[in-house]
XYZ file of C-alpha atoms in Angstrom:
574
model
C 0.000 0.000 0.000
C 0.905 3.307 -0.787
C 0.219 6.961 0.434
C 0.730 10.524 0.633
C 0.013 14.151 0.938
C -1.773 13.996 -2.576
C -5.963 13.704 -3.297
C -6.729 9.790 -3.521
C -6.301 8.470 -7.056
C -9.411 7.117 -8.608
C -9.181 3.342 -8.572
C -9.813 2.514 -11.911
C -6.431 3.861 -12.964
C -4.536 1.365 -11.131
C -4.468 -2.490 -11.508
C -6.970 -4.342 -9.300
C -4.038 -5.377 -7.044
C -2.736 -2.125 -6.018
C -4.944 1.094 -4.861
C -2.770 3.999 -3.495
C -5.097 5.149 -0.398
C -4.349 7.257 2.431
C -6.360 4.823 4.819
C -4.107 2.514 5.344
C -0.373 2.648 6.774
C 2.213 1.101 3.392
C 4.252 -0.265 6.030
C 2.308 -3.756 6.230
C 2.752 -4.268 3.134
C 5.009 -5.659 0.615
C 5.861 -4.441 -3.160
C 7.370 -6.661 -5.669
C 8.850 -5.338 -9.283
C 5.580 -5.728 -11.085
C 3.610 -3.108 -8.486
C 6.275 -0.640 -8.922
C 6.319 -0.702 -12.863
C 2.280 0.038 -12.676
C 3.193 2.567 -10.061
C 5.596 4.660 -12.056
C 3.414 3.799 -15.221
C 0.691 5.670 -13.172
C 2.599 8.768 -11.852
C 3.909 9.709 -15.628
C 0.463 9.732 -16.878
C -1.107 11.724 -14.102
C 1.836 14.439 -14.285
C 1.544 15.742 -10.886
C 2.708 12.744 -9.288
C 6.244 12.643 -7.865
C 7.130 8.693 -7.788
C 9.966 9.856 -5.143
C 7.752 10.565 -2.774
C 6.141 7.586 -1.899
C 7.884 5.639 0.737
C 7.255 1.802 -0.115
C 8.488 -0.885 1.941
C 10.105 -3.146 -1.116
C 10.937 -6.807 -0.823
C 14.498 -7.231 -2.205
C 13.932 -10.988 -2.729
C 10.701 -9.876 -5.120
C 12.383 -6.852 -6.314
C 15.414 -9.000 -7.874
C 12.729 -11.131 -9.369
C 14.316 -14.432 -8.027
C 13.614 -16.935 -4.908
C 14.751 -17.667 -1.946
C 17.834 -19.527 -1.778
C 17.750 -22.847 -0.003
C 20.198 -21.994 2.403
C 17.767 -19.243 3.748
C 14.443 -20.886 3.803
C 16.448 -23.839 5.713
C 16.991 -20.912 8.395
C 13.804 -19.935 8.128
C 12.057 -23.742 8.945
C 14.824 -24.313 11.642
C 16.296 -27.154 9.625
C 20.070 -25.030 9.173
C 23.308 -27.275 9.162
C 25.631 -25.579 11.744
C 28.767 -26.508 12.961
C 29.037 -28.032 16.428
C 32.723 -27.876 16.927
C 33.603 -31.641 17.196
C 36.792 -32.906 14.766
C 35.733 -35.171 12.255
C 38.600 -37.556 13.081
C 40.876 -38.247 15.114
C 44.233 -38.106 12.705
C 46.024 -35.098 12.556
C 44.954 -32.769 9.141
C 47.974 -33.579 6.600
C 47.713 -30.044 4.044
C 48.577 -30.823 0.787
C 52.007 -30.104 -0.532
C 53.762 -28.482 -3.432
C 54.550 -31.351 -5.630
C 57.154 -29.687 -8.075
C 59.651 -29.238 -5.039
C 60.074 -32.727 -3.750
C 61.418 -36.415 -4.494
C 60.344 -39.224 -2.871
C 60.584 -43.216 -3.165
C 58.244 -43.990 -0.519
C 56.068 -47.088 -1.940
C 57.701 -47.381 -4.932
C 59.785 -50.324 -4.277
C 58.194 -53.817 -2.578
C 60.890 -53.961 0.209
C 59.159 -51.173 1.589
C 56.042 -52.588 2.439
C 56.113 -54.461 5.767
C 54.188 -57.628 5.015
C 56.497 -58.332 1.824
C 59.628 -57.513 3.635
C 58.078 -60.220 6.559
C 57.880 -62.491 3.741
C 60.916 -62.461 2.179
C 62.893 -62.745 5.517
C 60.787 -66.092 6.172
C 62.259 -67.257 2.788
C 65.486 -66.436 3.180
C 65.614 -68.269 6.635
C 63.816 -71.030 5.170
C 66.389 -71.540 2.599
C 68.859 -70.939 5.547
C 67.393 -73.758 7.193
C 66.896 -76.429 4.500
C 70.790 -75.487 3.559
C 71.585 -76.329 6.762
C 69.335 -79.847 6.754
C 70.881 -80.703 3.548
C 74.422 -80.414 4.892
C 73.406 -83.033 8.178
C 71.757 -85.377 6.512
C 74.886 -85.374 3.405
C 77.131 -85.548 6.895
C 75.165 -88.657 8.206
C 74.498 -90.733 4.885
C 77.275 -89.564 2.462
C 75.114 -89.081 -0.120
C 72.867 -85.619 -1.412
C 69.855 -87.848 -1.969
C 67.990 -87.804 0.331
C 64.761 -86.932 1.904
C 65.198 -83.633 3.448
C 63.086 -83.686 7.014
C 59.738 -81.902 7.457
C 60.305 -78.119 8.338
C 58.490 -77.522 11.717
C 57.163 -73.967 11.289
C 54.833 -75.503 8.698
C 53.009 -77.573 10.871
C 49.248 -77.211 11.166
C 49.178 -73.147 13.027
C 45.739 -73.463 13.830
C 45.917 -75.789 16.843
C 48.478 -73.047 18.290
C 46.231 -70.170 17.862
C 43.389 -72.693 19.507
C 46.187 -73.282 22.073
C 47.085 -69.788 22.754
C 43.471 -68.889 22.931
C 42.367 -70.499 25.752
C 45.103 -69.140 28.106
C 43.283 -66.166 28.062
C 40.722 -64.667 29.824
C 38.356 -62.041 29.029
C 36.808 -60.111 31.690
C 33.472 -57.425 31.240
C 32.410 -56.610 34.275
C 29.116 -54.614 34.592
C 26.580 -52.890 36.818
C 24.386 -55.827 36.729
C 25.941 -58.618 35.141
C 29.469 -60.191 34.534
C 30.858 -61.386 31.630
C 33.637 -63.618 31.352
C 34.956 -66.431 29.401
C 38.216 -67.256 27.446
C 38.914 -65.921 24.185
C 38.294 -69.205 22.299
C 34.938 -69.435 24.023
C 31.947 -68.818 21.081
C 29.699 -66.985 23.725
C 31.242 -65.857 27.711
C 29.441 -66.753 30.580
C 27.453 -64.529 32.254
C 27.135 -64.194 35.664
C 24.783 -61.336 38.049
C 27.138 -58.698 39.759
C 26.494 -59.543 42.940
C 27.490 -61.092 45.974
C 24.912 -62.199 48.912
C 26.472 -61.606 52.429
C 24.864 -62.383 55.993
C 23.722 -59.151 57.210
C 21.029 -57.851 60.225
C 18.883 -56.153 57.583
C 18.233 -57.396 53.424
C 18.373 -54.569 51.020
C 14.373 -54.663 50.770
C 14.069 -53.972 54.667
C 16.947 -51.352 54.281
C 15.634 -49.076 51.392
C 12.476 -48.051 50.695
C 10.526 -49.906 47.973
C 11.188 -49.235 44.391
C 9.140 -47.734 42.349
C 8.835 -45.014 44.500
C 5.338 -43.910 45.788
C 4.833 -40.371 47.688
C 1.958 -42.442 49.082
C 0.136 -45.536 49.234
C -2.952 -44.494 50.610
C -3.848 -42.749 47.693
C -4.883 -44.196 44.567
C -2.831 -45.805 42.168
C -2.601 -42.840 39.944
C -1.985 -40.221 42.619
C 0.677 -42.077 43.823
C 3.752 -40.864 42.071
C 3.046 -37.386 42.277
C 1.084 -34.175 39.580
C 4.528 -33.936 37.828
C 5.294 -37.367 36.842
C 1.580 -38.186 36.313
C 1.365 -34.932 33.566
C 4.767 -36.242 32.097
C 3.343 -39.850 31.311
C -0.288 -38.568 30.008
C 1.621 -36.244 28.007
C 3.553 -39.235 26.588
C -0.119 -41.172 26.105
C -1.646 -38.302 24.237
C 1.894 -37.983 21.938
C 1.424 -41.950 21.470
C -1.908 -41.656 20.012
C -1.165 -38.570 17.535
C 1.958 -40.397 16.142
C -0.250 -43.209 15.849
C -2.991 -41.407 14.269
C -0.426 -40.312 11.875
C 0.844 -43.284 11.136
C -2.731 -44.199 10.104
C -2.868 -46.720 13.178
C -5.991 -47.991 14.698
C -6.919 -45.664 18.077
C -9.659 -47.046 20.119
C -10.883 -44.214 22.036
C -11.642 -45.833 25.135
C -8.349 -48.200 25.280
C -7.501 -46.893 28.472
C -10.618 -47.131 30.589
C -10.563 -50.917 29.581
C -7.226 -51.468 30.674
C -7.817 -49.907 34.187
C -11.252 -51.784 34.509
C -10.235 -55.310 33.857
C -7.173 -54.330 35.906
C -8.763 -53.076 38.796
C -11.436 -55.749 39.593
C -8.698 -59.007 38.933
C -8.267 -61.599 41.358
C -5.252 -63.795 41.494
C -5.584 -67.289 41.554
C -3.562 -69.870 44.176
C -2.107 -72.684 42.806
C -0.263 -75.185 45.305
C 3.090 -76.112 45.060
C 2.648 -79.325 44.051
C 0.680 -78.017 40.614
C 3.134 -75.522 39.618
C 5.710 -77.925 37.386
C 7.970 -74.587 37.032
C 8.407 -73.973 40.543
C 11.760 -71.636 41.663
C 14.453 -73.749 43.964
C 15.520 -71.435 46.366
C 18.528 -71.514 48.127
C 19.764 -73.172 51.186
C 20.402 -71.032 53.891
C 20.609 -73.528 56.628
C 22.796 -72.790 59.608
C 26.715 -73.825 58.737
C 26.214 -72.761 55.103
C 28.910 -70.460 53.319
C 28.930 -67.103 54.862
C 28.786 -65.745 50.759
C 26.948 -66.508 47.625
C 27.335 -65.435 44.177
C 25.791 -66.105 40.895
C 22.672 -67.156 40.533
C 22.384 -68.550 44.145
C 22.935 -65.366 44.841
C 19.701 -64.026 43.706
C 17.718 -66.998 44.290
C 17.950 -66.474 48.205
C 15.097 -65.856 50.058
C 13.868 -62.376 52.003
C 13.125 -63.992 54.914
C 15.669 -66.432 55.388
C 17.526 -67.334 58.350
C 20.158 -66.238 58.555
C 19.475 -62.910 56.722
C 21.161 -62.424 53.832
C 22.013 -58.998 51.811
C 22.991 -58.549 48.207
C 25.899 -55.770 47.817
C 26.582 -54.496 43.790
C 29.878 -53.285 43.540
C 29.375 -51.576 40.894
C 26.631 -49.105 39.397
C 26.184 -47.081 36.351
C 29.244 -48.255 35.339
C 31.558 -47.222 38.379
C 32.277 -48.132 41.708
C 28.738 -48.526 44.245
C 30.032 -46.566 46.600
C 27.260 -45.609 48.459
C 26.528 -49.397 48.809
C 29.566 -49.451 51.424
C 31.395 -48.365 54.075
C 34.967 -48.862 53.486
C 36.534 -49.344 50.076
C 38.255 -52.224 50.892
C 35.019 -54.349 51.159
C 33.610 -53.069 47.915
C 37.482 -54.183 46.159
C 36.805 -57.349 48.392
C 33.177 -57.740 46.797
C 34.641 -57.034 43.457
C 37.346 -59.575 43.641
C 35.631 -62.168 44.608
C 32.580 -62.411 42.241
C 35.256 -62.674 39.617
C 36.927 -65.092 41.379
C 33.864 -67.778 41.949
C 32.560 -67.165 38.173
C 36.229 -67.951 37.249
C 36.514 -71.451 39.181
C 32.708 -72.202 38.985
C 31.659 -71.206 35.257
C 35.609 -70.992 33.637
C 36.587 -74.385 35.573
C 39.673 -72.706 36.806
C 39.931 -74.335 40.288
C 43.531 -74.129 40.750
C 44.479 -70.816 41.501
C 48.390 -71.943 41.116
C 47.721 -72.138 37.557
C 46.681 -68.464 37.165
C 49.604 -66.966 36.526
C 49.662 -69.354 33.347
C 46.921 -67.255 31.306
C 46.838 -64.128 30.370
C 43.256 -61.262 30.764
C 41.796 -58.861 28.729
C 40.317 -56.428 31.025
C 37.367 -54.250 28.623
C 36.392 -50.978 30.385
C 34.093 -48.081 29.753
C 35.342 -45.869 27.326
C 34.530 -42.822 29.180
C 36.671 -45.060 32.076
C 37.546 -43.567 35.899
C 41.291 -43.677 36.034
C 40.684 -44.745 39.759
C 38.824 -47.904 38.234
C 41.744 -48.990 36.041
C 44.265 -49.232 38.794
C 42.344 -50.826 40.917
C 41.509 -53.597 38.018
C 45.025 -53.625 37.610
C 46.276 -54.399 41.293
C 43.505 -56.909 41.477
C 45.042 -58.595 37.999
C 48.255 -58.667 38.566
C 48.611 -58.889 42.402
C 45.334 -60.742 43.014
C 44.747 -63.039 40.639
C 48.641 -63.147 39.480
C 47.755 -63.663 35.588
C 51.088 -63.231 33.560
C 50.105 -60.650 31.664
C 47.049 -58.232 31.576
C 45.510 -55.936 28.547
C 42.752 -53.225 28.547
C 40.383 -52.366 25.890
C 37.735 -50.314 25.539
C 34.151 -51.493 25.065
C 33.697 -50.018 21.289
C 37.022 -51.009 20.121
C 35.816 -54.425 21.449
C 32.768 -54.262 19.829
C 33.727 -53.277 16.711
C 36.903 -55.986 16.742
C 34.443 -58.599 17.436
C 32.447 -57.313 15.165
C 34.752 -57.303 12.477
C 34.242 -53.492 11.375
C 36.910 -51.304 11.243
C 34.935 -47.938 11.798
C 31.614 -47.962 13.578
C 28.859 -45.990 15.632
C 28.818 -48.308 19.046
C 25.458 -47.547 20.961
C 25.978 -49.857 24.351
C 22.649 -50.440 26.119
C 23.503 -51.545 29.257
C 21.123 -52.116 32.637
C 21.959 -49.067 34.494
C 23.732 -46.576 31.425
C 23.772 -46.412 28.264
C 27.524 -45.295 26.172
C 27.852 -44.230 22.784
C 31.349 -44.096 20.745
C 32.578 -43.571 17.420
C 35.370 -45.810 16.293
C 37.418 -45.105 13.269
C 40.208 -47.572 11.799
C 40.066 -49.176 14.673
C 40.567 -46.171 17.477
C 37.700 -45.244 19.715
C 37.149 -40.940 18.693
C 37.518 -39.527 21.948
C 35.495 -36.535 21.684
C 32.627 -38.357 20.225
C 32.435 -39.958 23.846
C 29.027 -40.072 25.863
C 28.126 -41.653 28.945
C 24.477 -41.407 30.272
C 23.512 -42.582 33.276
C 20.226 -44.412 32.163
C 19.545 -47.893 30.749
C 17.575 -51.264 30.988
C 17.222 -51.154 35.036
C 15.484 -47.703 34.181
C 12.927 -49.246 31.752
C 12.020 -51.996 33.902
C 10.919 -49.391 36.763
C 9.222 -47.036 34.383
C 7.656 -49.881 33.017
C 6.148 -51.459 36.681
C 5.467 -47.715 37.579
C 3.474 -47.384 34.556
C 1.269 -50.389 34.626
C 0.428 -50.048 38.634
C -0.328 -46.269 37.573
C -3.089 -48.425 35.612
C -4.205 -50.281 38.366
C -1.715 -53.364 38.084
C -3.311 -55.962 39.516
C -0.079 -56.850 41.549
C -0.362 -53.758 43.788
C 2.340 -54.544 45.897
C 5.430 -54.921 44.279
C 8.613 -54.106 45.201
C 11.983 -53.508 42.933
C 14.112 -54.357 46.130
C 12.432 -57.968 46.653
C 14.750 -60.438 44.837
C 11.402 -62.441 43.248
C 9.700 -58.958 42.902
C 12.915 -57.947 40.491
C 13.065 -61.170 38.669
C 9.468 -61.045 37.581
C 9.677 -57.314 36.435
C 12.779 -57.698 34.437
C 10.730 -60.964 32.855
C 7.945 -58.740 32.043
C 10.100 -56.345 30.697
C 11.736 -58.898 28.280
C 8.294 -60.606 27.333
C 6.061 -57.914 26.483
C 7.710 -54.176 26.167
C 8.243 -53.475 22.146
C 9.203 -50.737 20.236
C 6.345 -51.755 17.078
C 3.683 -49.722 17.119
C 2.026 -52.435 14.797
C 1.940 -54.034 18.596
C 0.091 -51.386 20.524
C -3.087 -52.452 21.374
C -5.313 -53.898 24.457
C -3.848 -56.840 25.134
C -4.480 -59.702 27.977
C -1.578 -61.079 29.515
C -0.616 -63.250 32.965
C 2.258 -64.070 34.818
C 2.873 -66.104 37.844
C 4.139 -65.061 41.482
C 6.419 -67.487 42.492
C 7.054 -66.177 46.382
C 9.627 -68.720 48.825
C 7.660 -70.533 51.502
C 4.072 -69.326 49.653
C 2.033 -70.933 47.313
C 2.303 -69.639 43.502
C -0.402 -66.871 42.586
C -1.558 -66.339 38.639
C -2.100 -62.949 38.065
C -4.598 -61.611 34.316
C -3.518 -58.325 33.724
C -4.165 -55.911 30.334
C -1.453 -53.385 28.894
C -2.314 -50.948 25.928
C 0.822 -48.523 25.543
C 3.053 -49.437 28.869
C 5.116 -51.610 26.384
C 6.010 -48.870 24.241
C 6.255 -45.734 26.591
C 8.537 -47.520 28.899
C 11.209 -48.300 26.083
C 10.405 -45.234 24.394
C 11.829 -43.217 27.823
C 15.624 -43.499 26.019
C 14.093 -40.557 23.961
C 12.517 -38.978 27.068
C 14.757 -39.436 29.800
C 12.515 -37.298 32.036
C 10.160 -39.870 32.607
C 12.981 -41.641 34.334
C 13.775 -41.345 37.898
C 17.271 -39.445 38.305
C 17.097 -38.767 41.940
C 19.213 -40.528 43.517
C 22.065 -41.672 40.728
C 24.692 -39.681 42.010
C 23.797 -40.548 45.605
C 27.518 -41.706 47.391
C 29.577 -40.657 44.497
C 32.842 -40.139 45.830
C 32.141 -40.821 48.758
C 35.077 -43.385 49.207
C 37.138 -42.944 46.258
C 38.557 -39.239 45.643
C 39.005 -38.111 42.048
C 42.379 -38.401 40.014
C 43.868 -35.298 39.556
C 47.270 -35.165 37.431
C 50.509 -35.173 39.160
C 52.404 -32.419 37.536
C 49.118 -30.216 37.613
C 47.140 -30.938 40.978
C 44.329 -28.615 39.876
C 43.571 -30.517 36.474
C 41.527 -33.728 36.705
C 42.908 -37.091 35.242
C 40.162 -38.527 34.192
C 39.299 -38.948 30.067
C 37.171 -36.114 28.962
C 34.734 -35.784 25.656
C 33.690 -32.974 23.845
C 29.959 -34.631 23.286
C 29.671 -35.496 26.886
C 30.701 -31.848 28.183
C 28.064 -30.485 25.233
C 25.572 -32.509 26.502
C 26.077 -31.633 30.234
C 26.085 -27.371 29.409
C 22.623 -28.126 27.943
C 21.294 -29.682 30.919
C 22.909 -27.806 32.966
C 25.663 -25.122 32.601
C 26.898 -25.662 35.927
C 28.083 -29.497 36.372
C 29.651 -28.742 32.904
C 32.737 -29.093 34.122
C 32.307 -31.892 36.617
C 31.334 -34.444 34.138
C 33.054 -37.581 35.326
C-alpha cells in the first residue's frame, strides 16, 4: 500500500491489485517489481505525481525477481546445518604439498612394504634352514639324496592359535551382570554382579521400595506425584497422535478398559505341588557359606535365616560406593565375584595355575582412572595372571564385530555409552556416557502399569522375586512396534519362597512402548538418587604435575551434553 500528501487516485487507474489510499499505513505491506512498474506507469500519466515521494516498503527478494535460496528458507524452517565444533577424526589434518619441489621413493619399491619384507625374511631363513638340513643329513648318509626332514614352522598353526586362545581370559564386568569367558569361548558366561552376604537387615528392609510412591494411601494414579503423572499422560496423548499419523488404529476408550479389567482381577492360588515350574531357592541352613554369588545369589530368600544382603559393587558403570562403608570391602566384593565365576563357570579351580593365562580387562570408554588401577592391582597382584591388557568397550565391539569404523550404541542395565570408532581407534570426543539404561525401563515400566491399576499392587523392585518377575515382564512384552500397541491380555505367575504360587490376568495398551520409548525422554525416568555416594570413598584423580587438572578422560559430546542440561556441572562431568 501506498500513500501521501496527494488527493486519492481514482481506482480505476490502477491495476486491481494495487490502490494507493491514504487509509491505510504502506508499512504492512510488501511491493514486488511488477507493483512498482504500474506505479511509475501511473505517476507519468497523471503528471503531478512525484514517484519519489512515496515511501514503499520493497521486498528485495521480489524486487530482484528471483527466490529464496535454499540456504535461507532452511533458516527460516529451523532445519540449518551448523557446525558443532567436534573434529571429524581423530588423525592429525595432513595439508597438501607443493609437488614440483620434492622427491620421494616412498612405496615405490616392494621392500618397503612391511608384510612383503616379513615375507621375504621367512624365505630367506627357510632356505637358511633347508641349507643347513641338507648339509646333516649329506654328513650322516654320504650321499645328497635324500629326503630332506619336514620343516616344523609348517606344521598345522591353527591348533596353536586354539592353544594360545584359551590361556586367556576375558573379563566385562558390569553394573548388573558379569561377563567372562576365554577368548576361544563362542559366547562368555554370564554371571549377576552380585554377591549375597549375611547381614542384620536385606536390602528390601533397608531401602524403601522401588518404584517409588509419595503415598500408598492414595490411589494408584496419585501415587507418584502431579509432575510425573502430567509427564506420562503427556507421553499417552503424543502416542496416540503419532499413531494417528501413522494411520494406526486408536480405540478411544483403550484406556478405561485397561484400568477396569485391571482393577477388579483376582489372582488365583495354585499349590506347590501343581506348579511344574516352581523356583528352587537356596539353602540357607545354619553352617552354610557365609557368601553366595551367581545365581544362588539371587535366588535367596527375604526372609531367610540367617538374613542375607545382596551388595553391587558396581553401578552405572563405576564403583557402588554408596553401597559401602569402606573401600576395601567393595574391592573385596569385586574380587571375589570374579573369582567364583572364574573357578565355577571358567573351571579354573587351581588358583596356582593363574599366573599361566593371560586377561583382557574391557572398560568403559569414558573409564575412571581410579577404576583402572584398581583392576590392575587386582590382575596382577590378586589373581597373578602373567600378563594383563585393557580395551575399551567399542574397540571391542567393533573388533568382534569385524568393522573397522563404527557408531557403538551400548545399552547396558543401568547406562547407556555411545562411541565412534574409526580404523580401529575409539574418537575420543565423540564420547558419551548417560547414566540411564535397561534397570530404568524396567521401573518405568512397573510404575506405569500399577499407575493403571496393576493388579499386583504390591510390588517391590528391592524384593529379589519382585525384580526377577519385572525384568521378565520387561523382556516378554515391552516393544518398540507400534504395529503391537493395542489392548492386550496377559498373565504371569508369582512365584514367592515358603508361599504358594499366585496367577495374576492383567491388560497393557501402551506401557510396552512408553517404557522403552523413555531413552528418547529421559525425564520420565527417575534421576534422583544416581549420584547418591559418588565419591564418597574414592577421591578423584587429579594429574601429578598439575594438581588442579583432573585425570580422568574427557569428551567434547559429553561436556556439550552436560552445558545443555545444565551449565553448571559442565565441568564436573566424570
Amino acid at each position: 500500500m501506498v500513500h501521501d500528501n496527494h488527493e486519492a487516485t481514482p481506482k480505476s487507474s490502477l491495476p486491481s491489485n494495487l490502490r494507493l489510499t491514504s487509509t491505510v499505513p504502506f508499512e504492512s505491506h510488501r511491493l514486488g517489481a511488477t507493483h512498482i512498474t504500474h506505479i511509475r506507469a501511473h505517476c507519468y500519466r497523471e503528471g503531478g505525481l512525484d514517484f519519489e515521494q512515496f515511501n514503499f516498503d520493497l521486498d528485495p527478494i521480489e524486487m530482484a525477481g528471483g527466490k529464496k535460496s535454499g540456504r535461507t528458507l532452511m533458516r527460516e524452517e529451523g532445519l540449518e546445518r551448523t557446525d558443532n565444533g567436534l573434529k571429524q577424526t581423530s588423525w592429525p589434518e595432513a595439508f597438501p604439498i607443493n609437488q614440483k619441489n620434492y622427491y620421494t621413493e616412498f612405496g615405490k619399491r616392494d621392500d618397503q612394504l612391511l608384510a612383503s619384507r616379513l615375507q621375504n625374511e621367512a624365505n630367506q631363513e627357510k632356505l637358511i634352514r633347508d641349507a643347513k638340513n641338507k648339509d646333516r643329513a649329506l654328513a650322516r648318509t654320504g650321499t645328497a639324496d635324500v629326503p630332506l626332514p619336514m620343516d616344523e614352522d609348517e606344521e598345522d598353526t591353527d591348533a596353536t592359535d586354539e592353544l594360545a586362545a584359551s590361556k586367556i581370559i576375558v573379563i566385562h564386568p558390569g553394573s548388573q551382570n558379569l561377563r567372562i569367558g576365554l577368548a576361544n569361548d563362542a559366547l562368555p558366561k554370564t554371571v549377576i554382579m552380585a554377591i549375597a552376604e549375611r547381614f542384620p537387615v536385606t536390602e528390601s528392609q533397608e531401602y524403601e521400595p522401588r518404584p517409588k510412591r509419595q503415598n500408598f494411601e492414595l490411589p494408584p494414579e496419585q501415587q507418584f506425584g502431579e509432575e510425573w503423572s502430567k509427564k506420562y499422560n503427556k507421553q499417552c496423548a503424543d502416542l496416540k497422535v503419532d499413531m494417528r499419523a501413522n494411520r494406526r488404529k486408536v480405540l478411544p476408550n483403550s484406556k478405561e478398559l485397561v484400568v477396569n479389567y485391571n482393577r477388579r482381577m483376582e489372582p488365583e492360588k495354585i499349590p506347590e505341588h501343581n506348579d511344574p515350574l516352581r523356583m528352587e531357592w537356596t539353602d540357607t541352613a545354619k553352617g552354610t557359606k557365609p557368601t553366595f554369588t551367581g545365581p544362588d545369589a539371587q535366588r535367596i530368600a527375604d526372609n531367610s535365616d540367617p538374613p542375607y544382603r545382596l551388595f553391587w559393587p558396581m553401578q552405572h558403570g563405576w564403583f557402588h560406593e554408596n553401597d559401602y562403608g569402606v573401600r576395601e570391602a567393595m574391592f573385596d566384593d569385586f574380587e571375589t565375584i570374579i573369582e567364583q565365576a572364574m573357578r565355577r563357570d571358567l573351571g579354573l579351580d587351581k588358583s596356582s595355575e593363574w599366573d599361566q593365562y593371560s586377561c583382557v580387562m574391557v572398560v568403559p570408554d569414558l573409564y575412571d582412572k581410579k577404576y583402572l588401577e584398581q583392576m590392575l592391582d587386582m590382575c596382577l597382584r590378586g589373581f597373578e595372571f602373567k600378563q594383563v591388557a585393557f580395551v575399551q568397550e567399542s574397540h571391542a565391539a567393533t573388533f568382534g564385530a569385524g568393522y573397522t569404523s563404527a557408531c557403538v550404541v551400548d545399552v547396558g542395565a543401568q547406562k547407556t555409552s555411545i562411541c565412534c570408532v574409526e580404523d580401529g581407534m575409539c574418537i575420543e570426543d565423540s564420547r558419551v556416557n548417560l547414566k540411564y539404561g535397561g534397570y530404568d525401563v524396567t521401573e518405568t515400566f512397573i510404575k506405569m502399569m500399577l499407575y493403571d491399576h496393576f493388579p499386583y499392587a504390591d510390588i517391590n523392585l528391592k524384593r529379589r522375586y519382585d525384580f526377577l518377575l519385572a525384568e521378565e515382564l520387561k523382556i516378554k512384552y515391552c516393544t518398540m512396534n507400534q504395529a503391537e500397541i493395542s489392548v492386550q491380555l496377559y498373565n504371569f505367575h508369582l512365584r514367592a519362597p515358603n508361599q504358594p504360587t499366585h496367577k495374576y490376568g492383567f491388560k497393557t495398551y501402551d506401557e510396552v512402548i512408553l517404557a522403552p520409548m523413555g531413552f528418547y525422554d529421559p525425564s520420565i525416568f527417575d534421576n534422583s538418587d544416581k549420584l547418591n555416594g559418588r565419591r564418597k570413598l574414592l577421591d578423584r584423580s587429579y594429574n601429578a604435575y598439575d594438581i588442579d587438572t583432573p585425570d580422568d578422560p574427557t569428551s567434547s559430546a559429553q561436556l556439550a551434553i552436560l552445558a545443555a542440561i545444565k551449565p553448571s556441572i559442565a565441568t564436573n562431568a566424570n
